[in-house]
PDB file of C-alpha atoms in Angstrom:
ATOM      1  CA  ILE V 586      21.416 -48.101  27.345  1.00 52.00           C
ATOM      2  CA  GLN V 587      22.135 -45.094  27.783  1.00 54.00           C
ATOM      3  CA  THR V 588      26.277 -44.921  26.592  1.00 55.00           C
ATOM      4  CA  GLY V 589      26.967 -41.518  29.161  1.00 64.00           C
ATOM      5  CA  GLU V 590      27.175 -39.194  25.798  1.00 61.00           C
ATOM      6  CA  PRO V 591      24.564 -36.658  25.307  1.00 61.00           C
ATOM      7  CA  ASP V 592      21.531 -37.061  23.034  1.00 60.00           C
ATOM      8  CA  LEU V 593      22.095 -34.798  20.391  1.00 58.00           C
ATOM      9  CA  ALA V 594      18.115 -34.735  19.012  1.00 62.00           C
ATOM     10  CA  PRO V 595      17.578 -31.500  21.354  1.00 62.00           C
ATOM     11  CA  ARG V 596      20.358 -29.550  19.794  1.00 60.00           C
ATOM     12  CA  TRP V 597      19.397 -30.588  15.687  1.00 53.00           C
ATOM     13  CA  LYS V 598      16.045 -29.539  16.705  1.00 58.00           C
ATOM     14  CA  GLU V 599      16.851 -26.134  17.530  1.00 62.00           C
ATOM     15  CA  LEU V 600      19.212 -25.604  15.136  1.00 49.00           C
ATOM     16  CA  TRP V 601      16.530 -26.603  12.459  1.00 48.00           C
ATOM     17  CA  ALA V 602      14.305 -24.663  14.698  1.00 52.00           C
ATOM     18  CA  GLY V 603      16.655 -21.246  14.662  1.00 46.00           C
ATOM     19  CA  ILE V 604      17.486 -21.913  10.823  1.00 52.00           C
ATOM     20  CA  ALA V 605      13.909 -21.892  10.456  1.00 45.00           C
ATOM     21  CA  VAL V 606      13.413 -18.396  11.814  1.00 41.00           C
ATOM     22  CA  ILE V 607      16.358 -16.873   9.913  1.00 45.00           C
ATOM     23  CA  ALA V 608      15.533 -17.975   6.453  1.00 39.00           C
ATOM     24  CA  VAL V 609      11.970 -16.681   7.262  1.00 34.00           C
ATOM     25  CA  ALA V 610      13.476 -13.007   8.373  1.00 36.00           C
ATOM     26  CA  LEU V 611      15.306 -13.602   5.581  1.00 33.00           C
ATOM     27  CA  PHE V 612      12.717 -13.673   2.958  1.00 37.00           C
ATOM     28  CA  LEU V 613      10.511 -11.382   4.363  1.00 36.00           C
ATOM     29  CA  ILE V 614      13.295  -8.425   4.830  1.00 37.00           C
ATOM     30  CA  MET V 615      13.758  -9.380   0.183  1.00 42.00           C
ATOM     31  CA  GLY V 616      10.238  -9.535  -0.247  1.00 46.00           C
ATOM     32  CA  SER V 617       9.915  -5.585   1.553  1.00 44.00           C
ATOM     33  CA  GLU V 618      10.817  -3.548  -1.549  1.00 43.00           C
ATOM     34  CA  GLN V 619      14.214  -2.381   0.131  1.00 45.00           C
ATOM     35  CA  ASN V 620      15.110  -1.201  -2.741  1.00 45.00           C
ATOM     36  CA  GLY V 621      15.672   2.397  -2.985  1.00 49.00           C
ATOM     37  CA  TYR V 622      13.192   3.345  -4.410  1.00 52.00           C
ATOM     38  CA  SER V 623      11.473   6.801  -2.727  1.00 71.00           C
ATOM     39  CA  VAL V 624       8.179   6.537  -2.582  1.00 82.00           C
ATOM     40  CA  HIS V 625       7.098  10.190  -1.211  1.00 87.00           C
ATOM     41  CA  TRP V 626       2.665   9.262   0.611  1.00 94.00           C
ATOM     42  CA  GLU V 627       1.100  13.175   1.962  1.00 95.00           C
ATOM     43  CA  PRO V 628      -0.691  11.891   5.345  1.00 96.00           C
ATOM     44  CA  PHE V 629      -3.560  12.877   4.040  1.00 97.00           C
ATOM     45  CA  ARG V 630      -5.203  16.325   5.996  1.00 96.00           C
ATOM     46  CA  ALA V 631      -8.950  17.253   4.975  1.00 96.00           C
ATOM     47  CA  LYS V 632      -7.360  20.920   4.182  1.00 96.00           C
ATOM     48  CA  GLU V 633      -4.350  20.381   2.267  1.00 95.00           C
ATOM     49  CA  PHE V 634      -6.246  17.886   0.093  1.00 96.00           C
ATOM     50  CA  ASP V 635      -8.911  20.418  -0.495  1.00 95.00           C
ATOM     51  CA  ALA V 636      -5.939  22.450  -1.563  1.00 95.00           C
ATOM     52  CA  ALA V 637      -4.409  20.469  -3.984  1.00 94.00           C
ATOM     53  CA  LEU V 638      -7.676  19.262  -5.613  1.00 95.00           C
ATOM     54  CA  GLY V 639      -6.835  20.050  -9.626  1.00 95.00           C
ATOM     55  CA  SER V 640      -3.050  21.255  -9.054  1.00 94.00           C
ATOM     56  CA  ALA V 641      -2.201  18.046  -9.890  1.00 94.00           C
ATOM     57  CA  PRO V 642      -3.434  14.627 -10.749  1.00 97.00           C
ATOM     58  CA  LEU V 643      -3.916  12.888  -6.802  1.00 97.00           C
ATOM     59  CA  LEU V 644      -3.272   8.644  -6.284  1.00 97.00           C
ATOM     60  CA  VAL V 645      -5.941   8.550  -2.739  1.00 97.00           C
ATOM     61  CA  GLU V 646      -5.135   5.059  -0.996  1.00 97.00           C
ATOM     62  CA  PHE V 647      -7.826   4.619   1.784  1.00 97.00           C
ATOM     63  CA  THR V 648      -5.942   1.734   4.365  1.00 97.00           C
ATOM     64  CA  ALA V 649      -5.961   0.222   7.849  1.00 97.00           C
ATOM     65  CA  ASP V 650      -2.995  -1.865   9.950  1.00 96.00           C
ATOM     66  CA  TRP V 651      -6.135  -4.522  10.233  1.00 96.00           C
ATOM     67  CA  CYS V 652      -7.089  -4.560   6.740  1.00 97.00           C
ATOM     68  CA  PRO V 653      -5.240  -7.586   5.213  1.00 97.00           C
ATOM     69  CA  ASN V 654      -6.546  -7.124   1.661  1.00 97.00           C
ATOM     70  CA  CYS V 655      -4.330  -3.189   1.961  1.00 97.00           C
ATOM     71  CA  LYS V 656      -1.664  -4.717   2.757  1.00 96.00           C
ATOM     72  CA  VAL V 657      -1.648  -7.409   0.061  1.00 96.00           C
ATOM     73  CA  LEU V 658      -2.669  -4.725  -2.386  1.00 97.00           C
ATOM     74  CA  GLU V 659       0.484  -3.053  -1.021  1.00 96.00           C
ATOM     75  CA  ARG V 660       2.142  -6.612  -1.461  1.00 96.00           C
ATOM     76  CA  THR V 661       1.431  -5.952  -5.266  1.00 96.00           C
ATOM     77  CA  VAL V 662      -0.208  -3.033  -6.517  1.00 97.00           C
ATOM     78  CA  LEU V 663       0.765  -0.320  -4.778  1.00 96.00           C
ATOM     79  CA  THR V 664       4.498  -1.559  -4.818  1.00 96.00           C
ATOM     80  CA  SER V 665       7.176   1.635  -4.384  1.00 94.00           C
ATOM     81  CA  THR V 666       8.583  -0.346  -7.728  1.00 95.00           C
ATOM     82  CA  ASN V 667       4.968   0.171  -9.666  1.00 96.00           C
ATOM     83  CA  LEU V 668       4.252   3.397  -7.502  1.00 96.00           C
ATOM     84  CA  GLU V 669       7.094   5.723  -8.553  1.00 95.00           C
ATOM     85  CA  GLN V 670       7.381   4.164 -11.994  1.00 95.00           C
ATOM     86  CA  TRP V 671       4.008   6.169 -12.379  1.00 95.00           C
ATOM     87  CA  GLN V 672       4.960   8.740 -10.100  1.00 93.00           C
ATOM     88  CA  LYS V 673       7.167   9.702 -12.732  1.00 93.00           C
ATOM     89  CA  ARG V 674       4.693   9.107 -15.491  1.00 94.00           C
ATOM     90  CA  TYR V 675       1.426  10.974 -14.112  1.00 95.00           C
ATOM     91  CA  GLY V 676       2.940  13.217 -12.045  1.00 93.00           C
ATOM     92  CA  LEU V 677       1.449  12.230  -8.877  1.00 94.00           C
ATOM     93  CA  ARG V 678       0.639  12.917  -5.894  1.00 95.00           C
ATOM     94  CA  MET V 679       0.186  10.178  -3.740  1.00 96.00           C
ATOM     95  CA  ILE V 680      -1.866  10.786  -0.407  1.00 97.00           C
ATOM     96  CA  LYS V 681      -2.411   8.349   2.062  1.00 97.00           C
ATOM     97  CA  VAL V 682      -5.801   8.387   4.068  1.00 97.00           C
ATOM     98  CA  ASP V 683      -4.890   5.904   7.521  1.00 97.00           C
ATOM     99  CA  LEU V 684      -7.927   4.232   8.969  1.00 97.00           C
ATOM    100  CA  SER V 685      -5.812   2.898  11.174  1.00 96.00           C
ATOM    101  CA  ARG V 686      -8.050   4.726  13.997  1.00 94.00           C
ATOM    102  CA  ASN V 687     -10.826   6.864  14.264  1.00 93.00           C
ATOM    103  CA  ASN V 688     -10.122   9.049  11.176  1.00 95.00           C
ATOM    104  CA  ILE V 689     -13.232  11.222  10.823  1.00 96.00           C
ATOM    105  CA  PRO V 690     -12.481  13.980   7.940  1.00 97.00           C
ATOM    106  CA  GLY V 691     -11.017  10.515   6.016  1.00 97.00           C
ATOM    107  CA  GLN V 692     -13.790   8.633   7.162  1.00 97.00           C
ATOM    108  CA  ALA V 693     -16.995  11.391   5.211  1.00 97.00           C
ATOM    109  CA  LEU V 694     -13.764  11.590   1.863  1.00 97.00           C
ATOM    110  CA  LEU V 695     -14.940   7.681   1.961  1.00 97.00           C
ATOM    111  CA  GLU V 696     -18.347   8.246   2.347  1.00 97.00           C
ATOM    112  CA  ARG V 697     -18.166  11.139   0.056  1.00 96.00           C
ATOM    113  CA  LEU V 698     -17.080   8.409  -2.617  1.00 96.00           C
ATOM    114  CA  GLY V 699     -19.762   6.025  -2.226  1.00 96.00           C
ATOM    115  CA  SER V 700     -17.410   3.957   0.082  1.00 95.00           C
ATOM    116  CA  ALA V 701     -18.097   2.209   3.266  1.00 93.00           C
ATOM    117  CA  SER V 702     -14.982  -0.158   3.235  1.00 95.00           C
ATOM    118  CA  ILE V 703     -11.530  -0.813   2.627  1.00 97.00           C
ATOM    119  CA  PRO V 704      -9.221  -1.010   0.489  1.00 97.00           C
ATOM    120  CA  VAL V 705     -10.236   2.087  -1.847  1.00 97.00           C
ATOM    121  CA  VAL V 706      -7.626   3.818  -4.005  1.00 98.00           C
ATOM    122  CA  ALA V 707      -9.359   7.140  -5.856  1.00 97.00           C
ATOM    123  CA  LEU V 708      -7.473   9.394  -8.687  1.00 97.00           C
ATOM    124  CA  PHE V 709      -8.659  12.666  -8.919  1.00 97.00           C
ATOM    125  CA  PRO V 710      -6.963  14.239 -12.023  1.00 97.00           C
ATOM    126  CA  ALA V 711      -5.812  17.130 -12.175  1.00 95.00           C
ATOM    127  CA  GLY V 712      -8.059  20.385 -13.330  1.00 93.00           C
ATOM    128  CA  GLU V 713     -11.577  21.069 -14.077  1.00 93.00           C
ATOM    129  CA  GLU V 714     -12.497  17.646 -13.487  1.00 93.00           C
ATOM    130  CA  LYS V 715     -10.927  17.207 -10.140  1.00 94.00           C
ATOM    131  CA  ASN V 716     -14.016  16.445  -8.244  1.00 94.00           C
ATOM    132  CA  ARG V 717     -14.781  14.146 -10.972  1.00 95.00           C
ATOM    133  CA  PRO V 718     -11.945  11.030  -9.840  1.00 96.00           C
ATOM    134  CA  LEU V 719     -11.720   7.305 -10.739  1.00 96.00           C
ATOM    135  CA  VAL V 720     -12.591   4.641  -7.505  1.00 97.00           C
ATOM    136  CA  LEU V 721     -11.263   1.512  -6.791  1.00 97.00           C
ATOM    137  CA  ARG V 722     -12.724  -0.691  -4.706  1.00 96.00           C
ATOM    138  CA  ASP V 723     -11.235  -3.704  -3.258  1.00 95.00           C
ATOM    139  CA  LEU V 724      -9.179  -6.614  -4.483  1.00 95.00           C
ATOM    140  CA  PHE V 725      -8.103  -5.086  -7.919  1.00 96.00           C
ATOM    141  CA  GLY V 726      -5.218  -5.664 -10.507  1.00 96.00           C
ATOM    142  CA  LYS V 727      -1.794  -3.248 -11.888  1.00 96.00           C
ATOM    143  CA  ALA V 728      -3.384  -2.829 -15.493  1.00 96.00           C
ATOM    144  CA  ALA V 729      -6.457  -2.472 -13.420  1.00 97.00           C
ATOM    145  CA  LEU V 730      -4.878   0.727 -11.986  1.00 97.00           C
ATOM    146  CA  GLU V 731      -3.033   1.508 -15.385  1.00 96.00           C
ATOM    147  CA  GLU V 732      -5.729   1.502 -16.922  1.00 96.00           C
ATOM    148  CA  ALA V 733      -7.387   4.665 -14.665  1.00 96.00           C
ATOM    149  CA  LEU V 734      -3.629   6.528 -14.317  1.00 97.00           C
ATOM    150  CA  ARG V 735      -3.732   6.830 -17.636  1.00 95.00           C
ATOM    151  CA  ARG V 736      -8.164   7.686 -17.841  1.00 95.00           C
ATOM    152  CA  ILE V 737      -7.102  10.449 -15.583  1.00 94.00           C
ATOM    153  CA  THR V 738      -4.677  12.214 -17.078  1.00 90.00           C
ATOM    154  CA  PRO V 739      -3.483  13.885 -20.376  1.00 79.00           C
TER     155      PRO V 739
END
């Protein structure tokens, strides 16, 4: 039996779908570290990297847009909050090696570190030990990175 009034069920479904989209967007925005911290990542350039070795402790992240484990590491360990604290505490320079596209010098450094896959974070100490980095591979926690930072800095 039709009463002549429009069926409101499709409109309620559209409304709930819209609310769901907004909720997901807010979740992503709120979880994306929009907290005012400013972490400065330097892009990897082989000559600049070689010149920087030994001058300060270096945290070198090897990552790529297509690497899901890299993204997990960035959202759990390499967060803006953690990185800013470590940057202040240990005087770190942070270098990002983006392997999203063909990056022959970055790939060569990764291979020199004994790795073929990512994620990798290499910690290069300042001073005479500059060529003896600590290398963290795959997924690891905040405590493991903190301990490695303590080992490479005085």
